[in-house]
Tab-separated table of C-alpha atoms in Angstrom:
chain	number	residue	atom	x	y	z
T	1	UNK	CA	39.084	-10.205	-37.829
T	2	UNK	CA	38.154	-9.477	-34.262
T	3	UNK	CA	34.533	-9.577	-33.208
T	4	UNK	CA	33.665	-7.129	-30.443
T	5	UNK	CA	30.655	-8.989	-29.158
T	6	UNK	CA	28.971	-8.066	-25.862
T	7	UNK	CA	29.271	-10.595	-23.071
T	8	UNK	CA	26.405	-13.003	-22.554
T	9	UNK	CA	24.656	-13.094	-19.221
T	10	UNK	CA	26.533	-16.222	-18.180
T	11	UNK	CA	29.827	-14.526	-18.968
T	12	UNK	CA	28.789	-11.419	-17.103
T	13	UNK	CA	27.757	-13.492	-14.091
T	14	UNK	CA	31.196	-15.098	-14.043
T	15	UNK	CA	32.854	-11.690	-14.338
T	16	UNK	CA	30.727	-10.239	-11.544
T	17	UNK	CA	31.526	-13.216	-9.317
T	18	UNK	CA	35.233	-12.653	-9.869
T	19	UNK	CA	34.989	-8.932	-9.245
T	20	UNK	CA	32.899	-9.532	-6.151
T	21	UNK	CA	35.614	-11.809	-4.758
T	22	UNK	CA	38.192	-9.036	-5.229
T	23	UNK	CA	35.895	-6.406	-3.738
T	24	UNK	CA	35.168	-8.550	-0.697
T	25	UNK	CA	38.876	-9.120	-0.073
T	26	UNK	CA	39.563	-5.404	-0.339
T	27	UNK	CA	36.682	-4.534	1.989
T	28	UNK	CA	37.904	-7.035	4.584
T	29	UNK	CA	41.363	-5.475	4.276
T	30	UNK	CA	39.821	-2.055	4.836
T	31	UNK	CA	37.976	-3.309	7.909
T	32	UNK	CA	41.249	-4.595	9.335
T	33	UNK	CA	42.947	-1.295	8.480
T	34	UNK	CA	40.239	0.687	10.233
T	35	UNK	CA	40.355	-1.373	13.432
T	36	UNK	CA	44.169	-1.354	13.489
T	37	UNK	CA	44.323	2.380	12.896
T	38	UNK	CA	41.653	3.080	15.497
T	39	UNK	CA	43.417	0.904	18.051
T	40	UNK	CA	46.742	2.611	17.381
T	41	UNK	CA	45.189	6.073	17.452
T	42	UNK	CA	43.391	5.483	20.735
T	43	UNK	CA	46.693	4.190	22.091
T	44	UNK	CA	48.384	7.481	21.170
T	45	UNK	CA	50.233	6.164	18.097
T	46	UNK	CA	49.635	8.739	15.386
T	47	UNK	CA	52.122	7.362	12.860
T	48	UNK	CA	49.577	4.963	11.379
T	49	UNK	CA	46.808	7.481	10.811
T	50	UNK	CA	47.712	8.844	7.367
T	51	UNK	CA	49.247	5.643	5.935
T	52	UNK	CA	46.108	3.786	7.020
T	53	UNK	CA	43.879	6.369	5.360
T	54	UNK	CA	45.962	6.284	2.172
T	55	UNK	CA	45.872	2.476	1.983
T	56	UNK	CA	42.124	2.459	2.547
T	57	UNK	CA	41.670	5.095	-0.147
T	58	UNK	CA	43.728	2.988	-2.550
T	59	UNK	CA	41.413	0.038	-1.860
T	60	UNK	CA	38.396	2.232	-2.554
T	61	UNK	CA	39.885	3.383	-5.856
T	62	UNK	CA	40.438	-0.222	-6.893
T	63	UNK	CA	36.848	-1.019	-5.973
T	64	UNK	CA	35.580	1.971	-7.930
T	65	UNK	CA	37.612	0.827	-10.927
T	66	UNK	CA	35.972	-2.580	-10.780
T	67	UNK	CA	32.550	-0.966	-10.400
T	68	UNK	CA	33.271	1.204	-13.420
T	69	UNK	CA	34.076	-1.902	-15.432
T	70	UNK	CA	30.802	-3.449	-14.283
T	71	UNK	CA	28.909	-0.440	-15.600
T	72	UNK	CA	30.929	-0.684	-18.800
T	73	UNK	CA	29.938	-4.283	-19.544
T	74	UNK	CA	26.343	-3.439	-18.651
T	75	UNK	CA	26.382	-0.570	-21.118
T	76	UNK	CA	27.813	-2.725	-23.906
T	77	UNK	CA	24.909	-5.112	-23.554
T	78	UNK	CA	22.314	-2.572	-24.622
H	1	UNK	CA	-5.694	-21.752	-50.783
H	2	UNK	CA	-7.924	-19.341	-52.632
H	3	UNK	CA	-6.917	-18.122	-56.045
H	4	UNK	CA	-8.445	-14.712	-55.374
H	5	UNK	CA	-5.525	-12.294	-55.044
H	6	UNK	CA	-7.638	-10.066	-52.754
H	7	UNK	CA	-7.649	-12.730	-50.050
H	8	UNK	CA	-5.230	-12.030	-47.201
H	9	UNK	CA	-2.002	-13.969	-47.274
H	10	UNK	CA	-1.618	-16.748	-44.760
H	11	UNK	CA	1.090	-15.341	-42.572
H	12	UNK	CA	2.626	-18.697	-41.727
H	13	UNK	CA	5.858	-19.087	-43.555
H	14	UNK	CA	5.259	-22.769	-44.242
H	15	UNK	CA	1.755	-22.290	-45.562
H	16	UNK	CA	0.953	-23.649	-49.020
H	17	UNK	CA	1.796	-21.237	-51.731
H	18	UNK	CA	4.377	-19.354	-49.670
H	19	UNK	CA	7.280	-21.694	-50.250
H	20	UNK	CA	10.199	-19.867	-51.726
H	21	UNK	CA	8.942	-16.458	-50.606
H	22	UNK	CA	11.044	-16.330	-47.459
H	23	UNK	CA	13.427	-13.766	-48.802
H	24	UNK	CA	10.675	-11.432	-49.879
H	25	UNK	CA	8.381	-11.757	-46.914
H	26	UNK	CA	7.995	-8.629	-44.782
H	27	UNK	CA	9.672	-8.828	-41.400
H	28	UNK	CA	6.335	-8.406	-39.644
H	29	UNK	CA	5.357	-11.882	-40.783
H	30	UNK	CA	7.899	-13.478	-38.512
H	31	UNK	CA	7.562	-13.916	-34.814
H	32	UNK	CA	9.784	-11.410	-33.042
H	33	UNK	CA	13.094	-12.896	-31.989
H	34	UNK	CA	13.276	-13.562	-28.282
H	35	UNK	CA	16.330	-12.441	-26.406
H	36	UNK	CA	17.873	-15.626	-25.061
H	37	UNK	CA	18.640	-13.786	-21.831
H	38	UNK	CA	14.996	-12.963	-21.293
H	39	UNK	CA	13.833	-16.567	-21.362
H	40	UNK	CA	12.565	-17.724	-18.026
H	41	UNK	CA	14.496	-20.649	-16.636
H	42	UNK	CA	13.604	-22.745	-13.653
H	43	UNK	CA	16.289	-23.721	-11.136
H	44	UNK	CA	16.212	-27.392	-12.195
H	45	UNK	CA	16.779	-26.449	-15.849
H	46	UNK	CA	13.693	-28.284	-17.130
H	47	UNK	CA	11.349	-26.438	-19.503
H	48	UNK	CA	8.573	-24.379	-18.029
H	49	UNK	CA	5.974	-26.821	-19.397
H	50	UNK	CA	7.403	-29.489	-17.126
H	51	UNK	CA	7.319	-27.298	-14.047
H	52	UNK	CA	4.619	-27.404	-11.364
H	53	UNK	CA	1.757	-24.985	-11.722
H	54	UNK	CA	2.865	-22.720	-8.923
H	55	UNK	CA	6.195	-22.138	-10.646
H	56	UNK	CA	4.585	-21.202	-13.926
H	57	UNK	CA	2.353	-18.809	-12.020
H	58	UNK	CA	5.382	-17.107	-10.496
H	59	UNK	CA	8.080	-17.457	-13.117
H	60	UNK	CA	11.440	-16.259	-11.895
H	61	UNK	CA	14.440	-16.174	-14.138
H	62	UNK	CA	16.935	-17.613	-11.671
H	63	UNK	CA	20.137	-16.954	-13.650
H	64	UNK	CA	19.040	-13.357	-14.058
H	65	UNK	CA	18.153	-13.216	-10.374
H	66	UNK	CA	21.593	-14.553	-9.431
H	67	UNK	CA	23.313	-12.058	-11.694
H	68	UNK	CA	21.362	-9.079	-10.392
H	69	UNK	CA	21.819	-9.989	-6.737
H	70	UNK	CA	25.600	-10.329	-7.119
H	71	UNK	CA	25.764	-7.088	-9.063
H	72	UNK	CA	23.783	-5.206	-6.424
H	73	UNK	CA	25.788	-6.821	-3.618
H	74	UNK	CA	28.979	-5.649	-5.302
H	75	UNK	CA	27.630	-2.103	-5.470
H	76	UNK	CA	26.764	-2.247	-1.791
H	77	UNK	CA	30.260	-3.512	-0.965
H	78	UNK	CA	31.803	-0.593	-2.842
H	79	UNK	CA	29.586	1.699	-0.778
H	80	UNK	CA	30.860	-0.046	2.353
H	81	UNK	CA	34.388	0.490	1.105
H	82	UNK	CA	33.666	4.218	0.814
H	83	UNK	CA	32.309	4.206	4.379
H	84	UNK	CA	35.583	2.716	5.641
H	85	UNK	CA	37.536	5.469	3.918
H	86	UNK	CA	35.284	8.050	5.564
H	87	UNK	CA	36.059	6.390	8.907
H	88	UNK	CA	39.796	6.604	8.235
H	89	UNK	CA	39.488	10.250	7.260
H	90	UNK	CA	37.497	10.927	10.409
H	91	UNK	CA	40.361	9.536	12.482
H	92	UNK	CA	42.836	11.654	10.511
H	93	UNK	CA	40.717	14.765	11.001
H	94	UNK	CA	40.397	14.052	14.711
H	95	UNK	CA	44.156	13.601	14.912
H	96	UNK	CA	44.750	16.882	13.115
H	97	UNK	CA	42.353	18.660	15.465
H	98	UNK	CA	44.032	17.154	18.523
H	99	UNK	CA	47.447	18.275	17.329
H	100	UNK	CA	46.101	21.732	16.655
H	101	UNK	CA	44.955	22.161	20.233
H	102	UNK	CA	48.573	21.743	21.397
H	103	UNK	CA	49.863	20.711	24.804
H	104	UNK	CA	47.548	20.307	27.738
H	105	UNK	CA	47.719	22.836	30.518
H	106	UNK	CA	48.747	22.066	34.076
H	107	UNK	CA	45.826	21.734	36.469
H	108	UNK	CA	45.878	21.410	40.243
H	109	UNK	CA	44.075	18.303	41.452
H	110	UNK	CA	44.456	18.217	45.230
H	111	UNK	CA	46.835	18.709	48.107
H	112	UNK	CA	49.102	15.814	48.899
H	113	UNK	CA	47.969	15.945	52.483
H	114	UNK	CA	44.357	15.400	51.419
H	115	UNK	CA	45.123	11.984	49.950
H	116	UNK	CA	45.862	9.376	52.577
H	117	UNK	CA	47.798	6.235	51.675
H	118	UNK	CA	45.338	3.783	50.103
H	119	UNK	CA	42.847	6.533	49.350
H	120	UNK	CA	41.431	7.499	45.969
H	121	UNK	CA	39.927	10.631	44.552
H	122	UNK	CA	38.094	11.447	41.334
H	123	UNK	CA	38.735	14.490	39.206
H	124	UNK	CA	38.337	15.580	35.612
H	125	UNK	CA	41.198	16.181	33.206
H	126	UNK	CA	41.861	17.653	30.652
H	127	UNK	CA	38.202	18.630	30.171
H	128	UNK	CA	35.235	18.263	32.460
H	129	UNK	CA	34.055	15.388	30.269
H	130	UNK	CA	37.119	13.267	31.064
H	131	UNK	CA	36.647	11.656	34.472
H	132	UNK	CA	39.874	10.454	36.117
H	133	UNK	CA	40.913	8.684	39.293
H	134	UNK	CA	43.820	9.571	41.520
H	135	UNK	CA	45.189	6.759	43.684
H	136	UNK	CA	47.864	6.759	46.359
H	137	UNK	CA	48.716	3.077	46.815
H	138	UNK	CA	51.856	3.788	48.877
H	139	UNK	CA	53.453	6.650	50.735
H	140	UNK	CA	55.571	7.806	47.824
H	141	UNK	CA	53.492	6.504	44.957
H	142	UNK	CA	50.819	8.518	43.200
H	143	UNK	CA	49.069	7.334	40.061
H	144	UNK	CA	46.179	8.724	38.061
H	145	UNK	CA	44.269	7.246	35.155
H	146	UNK	CA	41.360	8.169	32.981
H	147	UNK	CA	38.342	6.413	34.415
H	148	UNK	CA	37.034	5.175	31.073
H	149	UNK	CA	37.688	1.510	30.448
H	150	UNK	CA	39.585	0.966	27.192
H	151	UNK	CA	37.090	-1.715	26.215
H	152	UNK	CA	33.761	0.127	26.030
H	153	UNK	CA	34.317	3.235	28.169
H	154	UNK	CA	32.572	2.065	31.343
H	155	UNK	CA	33.769	3.720	34.534
H	156	UNK	CA	36.513	1.671	36.197
H	157	UNK	CA	36.742	1.325	39.980
H	158	UNK	CA	40.064	1.090	41.871
H	159	UNK	CA	40.499	-1.652	44.474
H	160	UNK	CA	43.604	-0.538	46.302
H	161	UNK	CA	43.741	-3.475	48.704
H	162	UNK	CA	43.748	-5.927	45.780
H	163	UNK	CA	46.137	-3.856	43.689
H	164	UNK	CA	43.769	-3.702	40.743
H	165	UNK	CA	41.375	-1.423	38.936
H	166	UNK	CA	38.231	-3.258	37.913
H	167	UNK	CA	35.660	-2.551	35.255
H	168	UNK	CA	32.277	-3.830	36.430
H	169	UNK	CA	30.677	-3.924	32.979
H	170	UNK	CA	32.596	-6.837	31.474
H	171	UNK	CA	34.865	-7.788	34.332
H	172	UNK	CA	37.973	-6.150	32.944
H	173	UNK	CA	40.912	-5.924	35.341
H	174	UNK	CA	43.825	-3.475	35.197
H	175	UNK	CA	46.987	-3.247	37.244
H	176	UNK	CA	46.667	-0.488	39.833
H	177	UNK	CA	50.102	1.060	39.384
H	178	UNK	CA	50.690	0.646	35.652
H	179	UNK	CA	47.124	0.632	34.326
H	180	UNK	CA	47.923	-2.312	32.057
H	181	UNK	CA	45.178	-4.868	31.396
H	182	UNK	CA	45.437	-8.064	33.403
H	183	UNK	CA	42.197	-9.863	32.558
H	184	UNK	CA	38.950	-9.517	30.678
H	185	UNK	CA	38.228	-7.967	27.303
H	186	UNK	CA	40.346	-4.752	27.490
H	187	UNK	CA	43.493	-4.898	25.341
H	188	UNK	CA	44.894	-1.409	25.840
H	189	UNK	CA	46.125	0.085	29.116
H	190	UNK	CA	44.171	2.848	30.804
H	191	UNK	CA	45.097	6.363	29.725
H	192	UNK	CA	47.612	7.571	32.280
H	193	UNK	CA	47.447	11.089	33.653
H	194	UNK	CA	50.920	12.537	34.186
H	195	UNK	CA	51.316	13.995	37.650
H	196	UNK	CA	53.659	16.421	39.280
H	197	UNK	CA	53.935	17.330	42.945
H	198	UNK	CA	54.991	20.893	43.684
H	199	UNK	CA	55.020	22.359	47.157
H	200	UNK	CA	52.684	19.723	48.531
H	201	UNK	CA	50.187	20.194	45.690
H	202	UNK	CA	49.388	17.549	43.063
H	203	UNK	CA	49.116	18.756	39.480
H	204	UNK	CA	48.020	16.990	36.312
H	205	UNK	CA	50.404	17.959	33.522
H	206	UNK	CA	49.317	15.796	30.606
H	207	UNK	CA	48.040	12.439	29.467
H	208	UNK	CA	49.810	9.383	28.104
H	209	UNK	CA	47.972	7.039	25.760
H	210	UNK	CA	49.540	3.648	25.251
H	211	UNK	CA	48.943	0.635	23.080
H	212	UNK	CA	50.817	-1.834	25.295
């Protein structure tokens, strides 16, 4: 028998810490992408513009997925 | 305990005469259950009775505080992530707009005879908001660059006798003939203006942006 019990606050804190670590890594990656793309664009290299935007968008989608999960575990609590 | 049945019942569950009535007692007799997550905890983990008075006056549930601050920080980071995507899309939109405008038109800058060897002249190209410098370091050498430093867009100043172009803001130095950075904070070369000499007249025909 499986018990679908909501997470306790301690468990949720651990989960949020883990998600925050992922989000921070992705945001730092996005910062690097933005500076690299801007540098290339100002130097006349247009080949990086759309791949850079797509990679950054992928990072945002991952972050939004994690945020959605955060809202999910918050909702289960109530 | 009174034997009069009209007397109110002692609500305490362990009161005399109430033993064995646990299962039949109304729920209102019990103290409401406290959510374990709503219990105030001090940072040192000791009970609130053992805490100094000021802490009991301002009770803060530190585990809850830590949870909420990380949760809100994560939300803010996701917002930052969205801002980075907007920045990337802004670059892409700018790129699309620049491509849409097509090739730059040819513009006359000056007569070759007006520029002596070692002399410089300023002009604007391709728009009036793009200041440029034209330099003639040798008899058969003509170079032109956008005057904006590639570091923070300060106006650069050519020093023909030293063979450099210097940015006074942060002491950036560029090579006079190639426009490549030699010293200071700039990492990208100056934007080169492509020149063409026709019938003794100097024309700007385009720009060349470079990363190295």
